[in-house]
Coordinates of N, CA and C in Angstrom, one line a residue:
M1 N 122.5 114.0 86.6 CA 122.2 113.3 87.8 C 123.3 113.6 88.8
S2 N 123.0 114.0 90.0 CA 124.0 114.3 91.0 C 124.1 113.2 92.0
Y3 N 125.2 113.0 92.6 CA 125.5 111.9 93.5 C 125.0 112.4 94.9
V4 N 124.2 111.6 95.6 CA 123.8 111.8 97.0 C 124.4 110.8 97.9
N5 N 125.1 111.2 98.9 CA 125.7 110.2 99.8 C 124.6 109.6 100.7
P6 N 124.5 108.2 100.6 CA 123.5 107.5 101.4 C 123.7 107.4 102.9
D7 N 125.0 107.6 103.3 CA 125.3 107.5 104.7 C 124.9 108.8 105.5
P8 N 124.3 108.6 106.7 CA 124.0 109.9 107.4 C 125.3 110.5 108.0
E9 N 125.3 111.8 108.2 CA 126.4 112.5 108.7 C 126.5 112.1 110.2
P10 N 127.6 111.5 110.7 CA 127.7 111.0 112.1 C 127.6 112.2 113.1
R11 N 128.2 113.3 112.7 CA 128.1 114.5 113.7 C 126.7 115.0 113.8
L12 N 125.9 114.8 112.8 CA 124.5 115.4 112.9 C 123.5 114.4 113.3
S13 N 123.8 113.1 113.4 CA 122.9 112.1 113.9 C 122.9 112.0 115.4
T14 N 121.7 112.0 115.9 CA 121.5 111.9 117.4 C 121.6 110.5 117.8
G15 N 122.1 110.2 119.0 CA 122.1 108.9 119.6 C 123.3 108.0 119.2
L16 N 124.2 108.5 118.4 CA 125.4 107.7 118.0 C 126.5 107.9 119.0
E17 N 127.2 106.8 119.3 CA 128.4 106.9 120.2 C 129.6 107.2 119.3
P18 N 130.7 107.6 119.9 CA 131.9 107.8 119.1 C 132.3 106.6 118.4
G19 N 132.5 106.7 117.1 CA 132.9 105.5 116.3 C 131.7 105.0 115.5
G20 N 130.5 105.6 115.7 CA 129.3 105.2 114.9 C 128.4 104.2 115.6
G21 N 128.7 103.7 116.8 CA 127.9 102.7 117.4 C 126.6 103.2 117.9
V22 N 125.6 102.4 118.2 CA 124.3 102.8 118.7 C 124.2 102.2 120.1
P23 N 124.0 103.0 121.1 CA 123.8 102.5 122.5 C 122.6 101.7 122.6
P24 N 122.5 100.7 123.6 CA 121.3 99.9 123.8 C 120.1 100.8 124.1
G25 N 119.0 100.4 123.4 CA 117.7 101.2 123.6 C 117.5 102.3 122.6
E26 N 118.5 102.6 121.8 CA 118.4 103.6 120.8 C 118.1 103.0 119.4
T27 N 117.4 103.7 118.6 CA 117.1 103.2 117.3 C 118.1 103.8 116.3
P28 N 118.7 102.9 115.5 CA 119.7 103.5 114.6 C 119.1 104.3 113.5
P29 N 119.8 105.2 112.9 CA 119.2 106.1 111.9 C 118.7 105.3 110.7
A30 N 117.7 105.7 110.1 CA 117.1 105.0 109.0 C 117.8 105.2 107.7
E31 N 117.6 104.4 106.7 CA 118.2 104.6 105.4 C 117.6 105.8 104.8
S32 N 118.3 106.5 103.9 CA 117.8 107.6 103.2 C 117.1 107.1 101.9
S33 N 116.1 107.7 101.5 CA 115.4 107.3 100.3 C 115.9 108.1 99.2
M34 N 116.6 107.5 98.3 CA 117.3 108.1 97.2 C 116.8 107.7 95.9
P35 N 116.6 108.6 94.9 CA 116.1 108.2 93.6 C 117.1 107.4 92.8
E36 N 118.4 107.5 93.2 CA 119.5 106.8 92.5 C 119.6 105.3 93.0
A37 N 118.9 104.9 94.1 CA 119.0 103.6 94.6 C 118.3 102.6 93.7
G38 N 118.8 101.4 93.7 CA 118.1 100.3 93.0 C 118.6 100.1 91.6
P39 N 118.2 99.1 90.9 CA 118.7 98.8 89.6 C 118.0 99.8 88.6
Q40 N 118.8 100.1 87.6 CA 118.2 101.0 86.5 C 117.1 100.3 85.8
D41 N 116.1 101.0 85.4 CA 115.0 100.5 84.7 C 115.3 100.7 83.2
L42 N 115.9 99.7 82.6 CA 116.2 99.7 81.2 C 115.1 99.1 80.3
P43 N 114.9 99.5 79.1 CA 113.9 98.9 78.3 C 114.2 97.5 77.9
N44 N 115.4 97.0 77.9 CA 115.8 95.7 77.5 C 116.1 94.8 78.7
N45 N 115.4 95.0 79.8 CA 115.6 94.1 81.0 C 115.2 92.7 80.6
P46 N 115.9 91.6 81.1 CA 115.4 90.3 80.8 C 114.1 89.9 81.5
A47 N 113.4 89.0 81.0 CA 112.1 88.6 81.6 C 112.4 87.9 83.0
K48 N 111.6 88.1 83.9 CA 111.7 87.4 85.2 C 110.9 86.1 85.3
G49 N 111.3 85.2 86.1 CA 110.5 84.0 86.2 C 110.9 82.9 85.3
W50 N 110.2 81.8 85.2 CA 110.5 80.7 84.4 C 110.0 81.0 83.0
A51 N 110.9 80.8 82.0 CA 110.6 80.9 80.6 C 110.1 79.6 80.1
K52 N 109.4 79.6 79.0 CA 108.9 78.3 78.4 C 110.0 77.4 77.9
G53 N 111.1 78.0 77.5 CA 112.2 77.2 76.9 C 112.8 76.2 78.0
P54 N 113.3 76.7 79.1 CA 113.9 75.8 80.1 C 112.8 75.0 80.8
M55 N 111.6 75.4 80.9 CA 110.6 74.7 81.6 C 110.1 73.5 80.9
A56 N 110.1 73.5 79.6 CA 109.6 72.3 78.8 C 110.5 71.1 79.0
P57 N 111.9 71.2 78.8 CA 112.7 70.0 79.1 C 112.7 69.5 80.5
I58 N 112.6 70.4 81.5 CA 112.5 70.0 82.9 C 111.3 69.2 83.1
L59 N 110.1 69.7 82.6 CA 108.9 69.0 82.8 C 108.9 67.7 82.1
A60 N 109.5 67.6 80.9 CA 109.6 66.3 80.2 C 110.4 65.3 81.0
V61 N 111.5 65.7 81.6 CA 112.3 64.8 82.4 C 111.5 64.3 83.6
V62 N 110.8 65.2 84.3 CA 110.1 64.9 85.4 C 109.0 63.9 85.1
L63 N 108.3 64.1 84.0 CA 107.2 63.2 83.6 C 107.7 61.8 83.2
I64 N 108.9 61.8 82.5 CA 109.5 60.5 82.1 C 109.9 59.7 83.4
F65 N 110.5 60.4 84.4 CA 110.9 59.8 85.6 C 109.6 59.3 86.4
A66 N 108.6 60.1 86.4 CA 107.4 59.7 87.1 C 106.7 58.5 86.4
A67 N 106.7 58.4 85.1 CA 106.2 57.3 84.4 C 107.0 56.1 84.6
G68 N 108.3 56.2 84.7 CA 109.2 55.1 85.0 C 108.9 54.5 86.4
L69 N 108.8 55.4 87.4 CA 108.4 55.0 88.8 C 107.1 54.2 88.8
L70 N 106.1 54.8 88.1 CA 104.8 54.1 88.0 C 104.9 52.8 87.4
G71 N 105.6 52.7 86.3 CA 105.9 51.4 85.6 C 106.6 50.4 86.5
Y72 N 107.5 50.8 87.2 CA 108.3 50.0 88.2 C 107.3 49.5 89.3
A73 N 106.5 50.4 89.8 CA 105.6 50.0 90.8 C 104.5 49.0 90.3
L74 N 104.1 49.2 89.1 CA 103.1 48.2 88.5 C 103.8 46.9 88.2
A75 N 105.0 46.9 87.8 CA 105.8 45.6 87.6 C 105.9 44.9 88.9
L76 N 106.1 45.5 90.0 CA 106.3 44.8 91.3 C 105.0 44.2 91.8
I77 N 103.9 44.9 91.4 CA 102.5 44.4 91.9 C 102.1 43.2 91.1
F78 N 102.2 43.3 89.8 CA 101.7 42.2 88.9 C 102.8 41.3 88.6

């Protein structure tokens, strides 16, 4: 795999001021599309999103808290 410089060559880019600035009304150069960009796709990437392990205790705490609020509200009414 060879390295590809993602930055455009300032001398070859049109519309750039000295120092790399873009004058008003000009569109800056776009990013290059490189196959080396982004994270590597490895076979052992961790799962994305909520797993069942952390979600179960969180849901249990929320349900206990909601039941406590409901019980407190019922105790105030009766």
